Short mmCIF file of C-alpha atoms and ligand atoms in Angstrom, two decimals:
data_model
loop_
_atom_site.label_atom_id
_atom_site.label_comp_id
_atom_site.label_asym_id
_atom_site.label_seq_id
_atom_site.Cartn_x
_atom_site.Cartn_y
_atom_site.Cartn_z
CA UNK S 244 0.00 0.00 0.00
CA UNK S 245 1.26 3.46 -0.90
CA UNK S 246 1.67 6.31 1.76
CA UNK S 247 -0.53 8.53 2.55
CA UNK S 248 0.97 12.42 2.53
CA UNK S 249 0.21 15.37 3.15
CA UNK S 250 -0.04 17.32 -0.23
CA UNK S 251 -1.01 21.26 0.98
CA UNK S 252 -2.00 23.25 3.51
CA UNK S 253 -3.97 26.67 3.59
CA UNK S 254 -5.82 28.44 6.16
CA UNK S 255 -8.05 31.61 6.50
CA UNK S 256 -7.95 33.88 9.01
CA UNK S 257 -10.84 36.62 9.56
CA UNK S 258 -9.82 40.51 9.17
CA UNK S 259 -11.45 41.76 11.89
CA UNK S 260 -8.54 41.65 15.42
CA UNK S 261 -10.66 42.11 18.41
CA UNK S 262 -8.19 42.98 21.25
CA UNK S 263 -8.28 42.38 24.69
CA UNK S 264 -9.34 46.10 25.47
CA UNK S 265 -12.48 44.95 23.60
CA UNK S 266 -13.41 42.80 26.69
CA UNK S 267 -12.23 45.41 28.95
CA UNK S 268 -14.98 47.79 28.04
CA UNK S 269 -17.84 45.53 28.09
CA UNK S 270 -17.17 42.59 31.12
CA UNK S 271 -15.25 42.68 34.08
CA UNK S 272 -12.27 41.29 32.99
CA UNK S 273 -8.60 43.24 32.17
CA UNK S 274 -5.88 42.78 29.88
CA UNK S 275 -3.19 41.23 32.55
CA UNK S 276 -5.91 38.72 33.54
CA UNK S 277 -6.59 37.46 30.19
CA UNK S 278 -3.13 37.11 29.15
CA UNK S 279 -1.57 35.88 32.68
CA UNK S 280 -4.34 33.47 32.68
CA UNK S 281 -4.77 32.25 29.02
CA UNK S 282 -1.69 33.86 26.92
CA UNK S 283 -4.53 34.98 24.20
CA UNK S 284 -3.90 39.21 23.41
CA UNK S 285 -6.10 39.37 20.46
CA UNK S 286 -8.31 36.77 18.45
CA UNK S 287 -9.98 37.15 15.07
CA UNK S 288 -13.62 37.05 14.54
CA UNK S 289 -15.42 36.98 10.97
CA UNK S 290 -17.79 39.78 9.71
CA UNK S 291 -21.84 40.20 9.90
CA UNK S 292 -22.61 37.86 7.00
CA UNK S 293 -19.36 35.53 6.89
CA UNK S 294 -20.69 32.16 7.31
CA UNK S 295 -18.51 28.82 7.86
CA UNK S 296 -17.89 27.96 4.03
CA UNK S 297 -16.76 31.48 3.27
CA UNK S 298 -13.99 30.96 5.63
CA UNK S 299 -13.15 27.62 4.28
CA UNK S 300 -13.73 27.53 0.71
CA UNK S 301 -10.46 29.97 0.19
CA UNK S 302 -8.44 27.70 2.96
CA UNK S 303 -9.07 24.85 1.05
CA UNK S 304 -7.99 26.26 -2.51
CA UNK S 305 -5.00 27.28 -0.94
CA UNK S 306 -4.28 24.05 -0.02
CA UNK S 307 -4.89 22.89 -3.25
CA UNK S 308 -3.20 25.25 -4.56
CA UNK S 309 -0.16 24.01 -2.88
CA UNK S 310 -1.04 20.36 -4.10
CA UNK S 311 -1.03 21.50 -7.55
CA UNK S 312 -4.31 20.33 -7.65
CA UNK S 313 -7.93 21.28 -8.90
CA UNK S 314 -11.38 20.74 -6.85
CA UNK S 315 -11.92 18.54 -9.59
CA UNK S 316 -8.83 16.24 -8.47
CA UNK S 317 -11.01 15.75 -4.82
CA UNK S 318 -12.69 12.70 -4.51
CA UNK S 319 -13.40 13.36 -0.36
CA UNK S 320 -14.05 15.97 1.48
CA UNK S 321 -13.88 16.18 4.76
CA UNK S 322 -14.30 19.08 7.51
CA UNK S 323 -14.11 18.90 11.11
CA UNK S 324 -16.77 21.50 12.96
CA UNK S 325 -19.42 21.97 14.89
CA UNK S 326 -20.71 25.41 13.26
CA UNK S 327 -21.55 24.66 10.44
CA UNK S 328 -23.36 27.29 7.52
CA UNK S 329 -27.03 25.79 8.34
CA UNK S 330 -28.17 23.19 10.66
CA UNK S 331 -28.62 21.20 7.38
CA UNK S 332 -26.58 20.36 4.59
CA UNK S 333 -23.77 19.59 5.95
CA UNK S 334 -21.13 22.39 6.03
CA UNK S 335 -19.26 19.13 3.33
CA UNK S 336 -21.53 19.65 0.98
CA UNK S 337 -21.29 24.13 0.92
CA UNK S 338 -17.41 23.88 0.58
CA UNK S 339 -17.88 21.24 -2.27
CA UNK S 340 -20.75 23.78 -4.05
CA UNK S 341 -17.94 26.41 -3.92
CA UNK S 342 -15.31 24.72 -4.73
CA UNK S 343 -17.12 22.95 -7.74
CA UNK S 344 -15.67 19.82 -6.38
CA UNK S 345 -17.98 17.56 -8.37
CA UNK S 346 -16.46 14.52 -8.02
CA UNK S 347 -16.12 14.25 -4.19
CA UNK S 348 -18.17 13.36 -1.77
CA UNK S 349 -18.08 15.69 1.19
CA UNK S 350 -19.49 15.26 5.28
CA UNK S 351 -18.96 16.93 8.59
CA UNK S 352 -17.53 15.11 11.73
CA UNK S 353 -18.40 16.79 14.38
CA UNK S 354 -15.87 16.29 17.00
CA UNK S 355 -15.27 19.85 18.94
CA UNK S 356 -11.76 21.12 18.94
CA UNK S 357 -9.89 17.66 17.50
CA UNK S 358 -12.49 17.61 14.72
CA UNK S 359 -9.88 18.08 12.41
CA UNK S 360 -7.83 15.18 14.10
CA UNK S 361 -10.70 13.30 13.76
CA UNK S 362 -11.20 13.87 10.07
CA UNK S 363 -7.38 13.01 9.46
CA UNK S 364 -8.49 9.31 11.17
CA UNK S 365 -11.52 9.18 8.90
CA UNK S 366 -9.88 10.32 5.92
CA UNK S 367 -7.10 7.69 6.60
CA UNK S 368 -9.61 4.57 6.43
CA UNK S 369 -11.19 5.61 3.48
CA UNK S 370 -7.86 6.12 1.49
CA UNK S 371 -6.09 2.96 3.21
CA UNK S 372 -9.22 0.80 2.22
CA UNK S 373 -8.01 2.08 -1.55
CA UNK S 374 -11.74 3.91 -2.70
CA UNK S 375 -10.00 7.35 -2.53
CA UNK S 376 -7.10 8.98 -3.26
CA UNK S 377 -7.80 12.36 -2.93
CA UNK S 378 -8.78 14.16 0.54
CA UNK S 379 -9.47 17.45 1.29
CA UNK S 380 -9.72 17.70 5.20
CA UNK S 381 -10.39 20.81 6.82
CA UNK S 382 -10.83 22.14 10.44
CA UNK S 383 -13.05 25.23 10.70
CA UNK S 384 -15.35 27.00 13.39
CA UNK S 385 -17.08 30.55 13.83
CA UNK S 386 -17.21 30.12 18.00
CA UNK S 387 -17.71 33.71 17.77
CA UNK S 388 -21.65 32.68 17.07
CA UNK S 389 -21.86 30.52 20.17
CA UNK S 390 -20.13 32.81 22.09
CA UNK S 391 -21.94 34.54 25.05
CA UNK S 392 -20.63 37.81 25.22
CA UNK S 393 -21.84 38.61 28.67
CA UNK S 394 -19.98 35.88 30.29
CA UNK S 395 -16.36 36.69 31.05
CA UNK S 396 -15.55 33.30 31.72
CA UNK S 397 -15.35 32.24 28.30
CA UNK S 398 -16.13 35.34 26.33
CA UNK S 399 -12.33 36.23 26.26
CA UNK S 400 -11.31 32.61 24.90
CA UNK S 401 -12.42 31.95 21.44
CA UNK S 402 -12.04 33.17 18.22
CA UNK S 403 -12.87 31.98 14.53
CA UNK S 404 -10.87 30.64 11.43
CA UNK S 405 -10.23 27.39 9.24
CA UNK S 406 -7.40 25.27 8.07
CA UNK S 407 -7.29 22.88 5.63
CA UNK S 408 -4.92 20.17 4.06
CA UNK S 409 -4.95 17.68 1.01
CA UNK S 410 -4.22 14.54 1.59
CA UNK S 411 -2.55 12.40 -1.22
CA UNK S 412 -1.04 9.12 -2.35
CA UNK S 413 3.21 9.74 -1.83
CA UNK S 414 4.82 9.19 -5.38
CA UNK S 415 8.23 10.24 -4.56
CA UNK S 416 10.77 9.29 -2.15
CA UNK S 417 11.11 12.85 -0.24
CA UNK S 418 7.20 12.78 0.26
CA UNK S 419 6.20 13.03 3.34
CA UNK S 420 3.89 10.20 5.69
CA UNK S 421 0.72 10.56 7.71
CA UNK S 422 2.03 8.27 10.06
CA UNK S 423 -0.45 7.56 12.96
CA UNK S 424 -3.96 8.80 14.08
CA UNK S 425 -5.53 8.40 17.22
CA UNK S 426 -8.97 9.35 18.24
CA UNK S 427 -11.07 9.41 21.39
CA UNK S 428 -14.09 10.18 23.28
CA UNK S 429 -15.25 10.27 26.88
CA UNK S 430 -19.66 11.00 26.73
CA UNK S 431 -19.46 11.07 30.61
CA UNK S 432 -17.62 14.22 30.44
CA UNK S 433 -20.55 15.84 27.69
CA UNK S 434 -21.04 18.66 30.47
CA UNK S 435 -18.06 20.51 31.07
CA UNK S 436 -18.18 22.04 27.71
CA UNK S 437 -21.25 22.14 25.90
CA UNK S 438 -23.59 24.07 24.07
CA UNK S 439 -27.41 23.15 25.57
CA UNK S 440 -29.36 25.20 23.17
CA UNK S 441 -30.44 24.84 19.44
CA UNK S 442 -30.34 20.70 19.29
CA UNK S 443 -33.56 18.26 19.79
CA UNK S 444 -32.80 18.67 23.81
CA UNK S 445 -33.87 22.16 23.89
CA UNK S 446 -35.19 23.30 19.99
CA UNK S 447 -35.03 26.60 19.08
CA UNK S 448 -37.55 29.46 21.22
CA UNK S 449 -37.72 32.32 22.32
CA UNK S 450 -37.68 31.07 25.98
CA UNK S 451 -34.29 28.54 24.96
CA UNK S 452 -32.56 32.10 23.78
CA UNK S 453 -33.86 33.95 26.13
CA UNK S 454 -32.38 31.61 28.65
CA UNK S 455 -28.70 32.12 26.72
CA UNK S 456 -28.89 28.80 26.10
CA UNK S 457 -27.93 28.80 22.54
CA UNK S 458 -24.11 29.67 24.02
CA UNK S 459 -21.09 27.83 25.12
CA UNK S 460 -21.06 26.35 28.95
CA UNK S 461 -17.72 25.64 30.00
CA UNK S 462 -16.20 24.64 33.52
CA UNK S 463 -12.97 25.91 32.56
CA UNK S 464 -10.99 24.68 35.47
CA UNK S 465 -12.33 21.48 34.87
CA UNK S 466 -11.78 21.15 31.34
CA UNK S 467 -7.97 22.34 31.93
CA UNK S 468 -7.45 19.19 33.92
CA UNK S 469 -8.58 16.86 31.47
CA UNK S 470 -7.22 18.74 28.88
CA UNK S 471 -3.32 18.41 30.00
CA UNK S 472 -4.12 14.25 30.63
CA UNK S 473 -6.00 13.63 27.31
CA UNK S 474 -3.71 15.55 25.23
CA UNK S 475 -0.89 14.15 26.64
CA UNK S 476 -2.44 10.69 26.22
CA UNK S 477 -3.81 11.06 22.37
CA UNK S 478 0.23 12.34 21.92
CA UNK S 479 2.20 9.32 23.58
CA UNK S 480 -0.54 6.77 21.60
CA UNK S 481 0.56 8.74 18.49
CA UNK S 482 3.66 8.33 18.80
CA UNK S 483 3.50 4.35 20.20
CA UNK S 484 3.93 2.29 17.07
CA UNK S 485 5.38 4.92 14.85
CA UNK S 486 8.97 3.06 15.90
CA UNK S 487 10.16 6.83 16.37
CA UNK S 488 10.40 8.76 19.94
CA UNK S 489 9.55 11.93 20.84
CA UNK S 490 13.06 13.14 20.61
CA UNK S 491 12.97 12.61 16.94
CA UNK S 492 10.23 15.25 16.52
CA UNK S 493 10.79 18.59 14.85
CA UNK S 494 7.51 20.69 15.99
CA UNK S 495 4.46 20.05 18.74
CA UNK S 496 0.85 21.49 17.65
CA UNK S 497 -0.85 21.32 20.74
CA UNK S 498 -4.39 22.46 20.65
CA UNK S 499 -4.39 26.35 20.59
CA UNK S 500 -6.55 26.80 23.81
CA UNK S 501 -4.93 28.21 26.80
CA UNK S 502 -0.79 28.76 26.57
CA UNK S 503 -0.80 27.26 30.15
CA UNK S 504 -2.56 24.03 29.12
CA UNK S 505 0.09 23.93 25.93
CA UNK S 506 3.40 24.23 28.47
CA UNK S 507 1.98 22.07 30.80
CA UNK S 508 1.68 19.09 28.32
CA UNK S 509 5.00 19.84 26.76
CA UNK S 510 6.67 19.92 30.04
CA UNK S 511 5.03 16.80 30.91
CA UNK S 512 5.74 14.89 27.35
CA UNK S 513 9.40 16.60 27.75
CA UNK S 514 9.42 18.56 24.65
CA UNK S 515 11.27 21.39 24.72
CA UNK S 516 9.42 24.71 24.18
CA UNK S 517 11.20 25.72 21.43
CA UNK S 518 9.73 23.13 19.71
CA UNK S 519 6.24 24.07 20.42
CA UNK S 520 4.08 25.81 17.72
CA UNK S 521 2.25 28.66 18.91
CA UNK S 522 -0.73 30.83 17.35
CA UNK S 523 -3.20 31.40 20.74
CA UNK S 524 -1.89 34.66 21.29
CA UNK S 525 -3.07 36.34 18.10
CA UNK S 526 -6.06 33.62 17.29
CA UNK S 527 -7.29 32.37 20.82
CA UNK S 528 -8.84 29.16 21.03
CA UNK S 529 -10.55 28.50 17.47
CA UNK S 530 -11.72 24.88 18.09
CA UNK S 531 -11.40 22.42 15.15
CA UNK S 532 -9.28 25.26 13.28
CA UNK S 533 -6.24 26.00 15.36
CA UNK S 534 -4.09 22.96 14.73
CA UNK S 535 -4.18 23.64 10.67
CA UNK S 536 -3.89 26.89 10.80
CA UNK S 537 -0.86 26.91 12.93
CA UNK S 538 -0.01 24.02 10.87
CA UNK S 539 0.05 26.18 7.59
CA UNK S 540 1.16 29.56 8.76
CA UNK S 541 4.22 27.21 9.91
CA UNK S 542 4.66 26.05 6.79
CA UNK S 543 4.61 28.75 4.83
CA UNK S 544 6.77 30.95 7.24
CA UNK S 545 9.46 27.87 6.60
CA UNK S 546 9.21 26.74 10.04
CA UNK S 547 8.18 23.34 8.96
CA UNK S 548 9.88 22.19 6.54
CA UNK S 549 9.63 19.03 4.24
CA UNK S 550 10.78 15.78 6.07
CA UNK S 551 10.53 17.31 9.41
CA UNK S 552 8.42 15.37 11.92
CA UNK S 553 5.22 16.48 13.62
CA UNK S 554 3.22 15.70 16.67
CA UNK S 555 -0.52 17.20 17.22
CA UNK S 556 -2.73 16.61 19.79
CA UNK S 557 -5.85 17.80 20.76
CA UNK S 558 -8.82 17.69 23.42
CA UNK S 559 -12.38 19.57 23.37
CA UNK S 560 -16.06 19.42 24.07
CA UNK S 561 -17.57 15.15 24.31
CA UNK S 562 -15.16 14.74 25.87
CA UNK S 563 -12.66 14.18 22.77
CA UNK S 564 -9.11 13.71 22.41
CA UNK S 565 -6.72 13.37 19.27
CA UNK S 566 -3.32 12.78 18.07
CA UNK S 567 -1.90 12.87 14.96
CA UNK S 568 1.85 12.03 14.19
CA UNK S 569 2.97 12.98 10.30
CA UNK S 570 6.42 13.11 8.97
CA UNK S 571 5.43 16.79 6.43
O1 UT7 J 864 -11.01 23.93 23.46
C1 UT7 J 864 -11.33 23.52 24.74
C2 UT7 J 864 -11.99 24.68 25.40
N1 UT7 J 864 -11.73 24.99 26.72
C3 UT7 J 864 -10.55 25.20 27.32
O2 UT7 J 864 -9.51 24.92 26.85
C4 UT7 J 864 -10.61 25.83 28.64
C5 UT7 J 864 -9.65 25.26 29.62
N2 UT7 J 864 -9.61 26.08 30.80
C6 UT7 J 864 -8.92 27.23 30.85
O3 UT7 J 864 -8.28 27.64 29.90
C7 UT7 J 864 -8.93 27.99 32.17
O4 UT7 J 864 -9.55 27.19 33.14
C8 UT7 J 864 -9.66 29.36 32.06
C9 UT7 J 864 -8.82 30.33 31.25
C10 UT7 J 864 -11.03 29.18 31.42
C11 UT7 J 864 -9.86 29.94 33.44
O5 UT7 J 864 -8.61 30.06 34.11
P1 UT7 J 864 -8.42 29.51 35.58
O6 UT7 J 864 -7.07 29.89 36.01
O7 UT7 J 864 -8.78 28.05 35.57
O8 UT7 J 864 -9.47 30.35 36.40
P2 UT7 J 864 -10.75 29.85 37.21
O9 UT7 J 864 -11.80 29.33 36.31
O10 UT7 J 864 -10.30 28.96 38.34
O11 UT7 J 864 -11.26 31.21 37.82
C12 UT7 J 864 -10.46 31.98 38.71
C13 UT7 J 864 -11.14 33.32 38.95
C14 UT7 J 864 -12.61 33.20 39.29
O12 UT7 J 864 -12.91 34.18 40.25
P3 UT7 J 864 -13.06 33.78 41.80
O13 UT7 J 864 -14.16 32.76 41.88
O14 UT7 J 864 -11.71 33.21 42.19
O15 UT7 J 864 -13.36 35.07 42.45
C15 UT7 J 864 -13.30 33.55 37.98
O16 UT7 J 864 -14.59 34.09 38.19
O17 UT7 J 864 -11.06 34.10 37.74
C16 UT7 J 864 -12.36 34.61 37.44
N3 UT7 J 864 -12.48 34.83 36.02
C17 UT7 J 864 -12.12 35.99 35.44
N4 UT7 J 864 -11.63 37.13 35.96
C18 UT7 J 864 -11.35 38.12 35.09
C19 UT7 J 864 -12.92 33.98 35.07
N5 UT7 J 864 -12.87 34.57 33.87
C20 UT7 J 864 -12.38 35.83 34.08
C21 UT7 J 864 -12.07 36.90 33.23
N6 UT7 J 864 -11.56 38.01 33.76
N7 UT7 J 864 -12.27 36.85 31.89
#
């Protein structure tokens, strides 16, 4: 069987910086808490209008670009979020309309924050099992939506973007190797992080959004706890296998949430901090989009480079957890 290798990367990032002076004016929080306490000094957040697929439709053809391929050329699509354009089609099916990707077929997985982990480990089965060859995967969220701006406790944390790679068949020697995906989930956990409203628990009314419960619910101190395990789990499992240690690896994309959950697992995993890709304090915590877009803005800055190893990891609402290990 031939490798599987990642092809191109792009990402999109929304114009609009909203700064932590923003927050300042309208909770009671302040600039040294929010970056003592989270590292995050400004995140992006799209326009009135900008939905999901306008974000990543030009990720994706920049990713393809990369490839040197066409939509055409896609015979999978896959994208990783839980905010998508409509409740239905599938946010799959919007990118694929834009694109003009007629030949794939295109779905969601909604996973929370490792979505994008988890559509590496989907797209992986179907191209291993031979019935495609060529993936688009993408990892995209507008958080900014689901985001109550009255509560300081999470208000400060998120932003919005999306990432996306293609996934291809290696031809050539120097090509690079998805190497190893690992995916998890923990339902007993659902509550820490979740988002009541707007599902068949509690269906849109006026009385559901009057009760704010169309926004995220977090127990942030919580979350953190699990969040340094599960990552750090998902990581060592990625790399278990592989043959290769943790030594051997160029970069570490931890999930972009909090820069004190990020040292922690590094310090725990022993990976040394210069080694440690970091986007949270100009993005915050985009969910399913922070690990590609860190992943191509370090590509395209030249910090990873062809044949260097990376480790990802991730952790979010479910509970989920994900590692992916990929020599670029
Ligand atoms: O993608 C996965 C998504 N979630 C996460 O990754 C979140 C993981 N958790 C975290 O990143 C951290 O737990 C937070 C940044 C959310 C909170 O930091 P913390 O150090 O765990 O603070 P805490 O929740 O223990 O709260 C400490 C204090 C509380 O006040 P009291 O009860 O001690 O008086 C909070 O009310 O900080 C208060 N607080 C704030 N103060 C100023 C919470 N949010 C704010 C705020 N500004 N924005």
């Amino acid at each position: 069987m031939k490798k599987i290798c990642i092809k191109g990367t792009g990402c999109y990032i929304p114009e609009r910086i909203v700064p932590n002076s923003y927050f300042e004016a309208t909770v009671d929080t302040s600039e040294e808490w929010i970056v003592s306490r989270t590292g995050i000094k400004e995140r992006r957040m799209v326009l009135p209008g900008q939905a999901l697929s306008d974000m990543a439709t030009p990720a994706s053809k920049r990713a393809l670009e990369m490839a040197g391929l066409s939509p055409l050329d896609l015979d999978l699509i896959i994208v990783g979020t839980s905010t998508a354009d409509m409740a239905s089609p599938s946010a799959g099916c919007m990118i694929q309309h834009k694109l003009g990707a007629k030949n794939a077929v295109a779905f969601d997985v909604n996973a929370a924050c490792p979505g994008f982990i988890f559509g590496l480990a989907v797209a992986r089965k179907f191209m291993q099992d031979g019935s495609h060859r060529q993936v688009l995967v993408i990892g995209a969220e507008i958080i900014s939506h689901r985001t109550d701006f009255q509560d300081r406790n999470t208000c400060v944390l998120f932003g919005d973007g999306a990432g996306a790679v293609v996934l291809g068949l290696a031809a050539r020697e120097k090509d690079g190797e998805l190497l190893s995906t690992e995916i998890y989930s923990d339902g007993d956990l659902w509550k820490l992080l979740h988002v009541p409203g707007g599902g068949s628990m509690n269906p849109i009314s006026h009385e559901m959004i009057d009760q704010r419960l169309h926004y995220v619910k977090m127990k942030g101190n919580e979350v953190f706890k699990h969040a340094v395990r599960s990552m750090i789990e998902a990581a060592q499992k990625a790399l278990e296998g592989s043959g290769l240690t943790k030594d051997q690896i160029d970069w570490f994309i931890p999930h972009q949430a909090n820069i004190r959950i990020m040292e922690a697992v590094a310090k725990q995993m022993d990976i040394p901090v210069e080694k440690v890709i970091k986007t949270v304090h100009k993005y915050g915590n985009t969910s399913a989009a922070t690990i590609p877009t860190a992943l191509d803005e370090a590509v395209r800055s030249g910090q990873i480079k062809r044949g260097h190893l990376v480790l990802a990891a991730s952790f979010g609402a479910g509970f989920t957890s994900g590692g992916v290990l990929f020599r670029f």
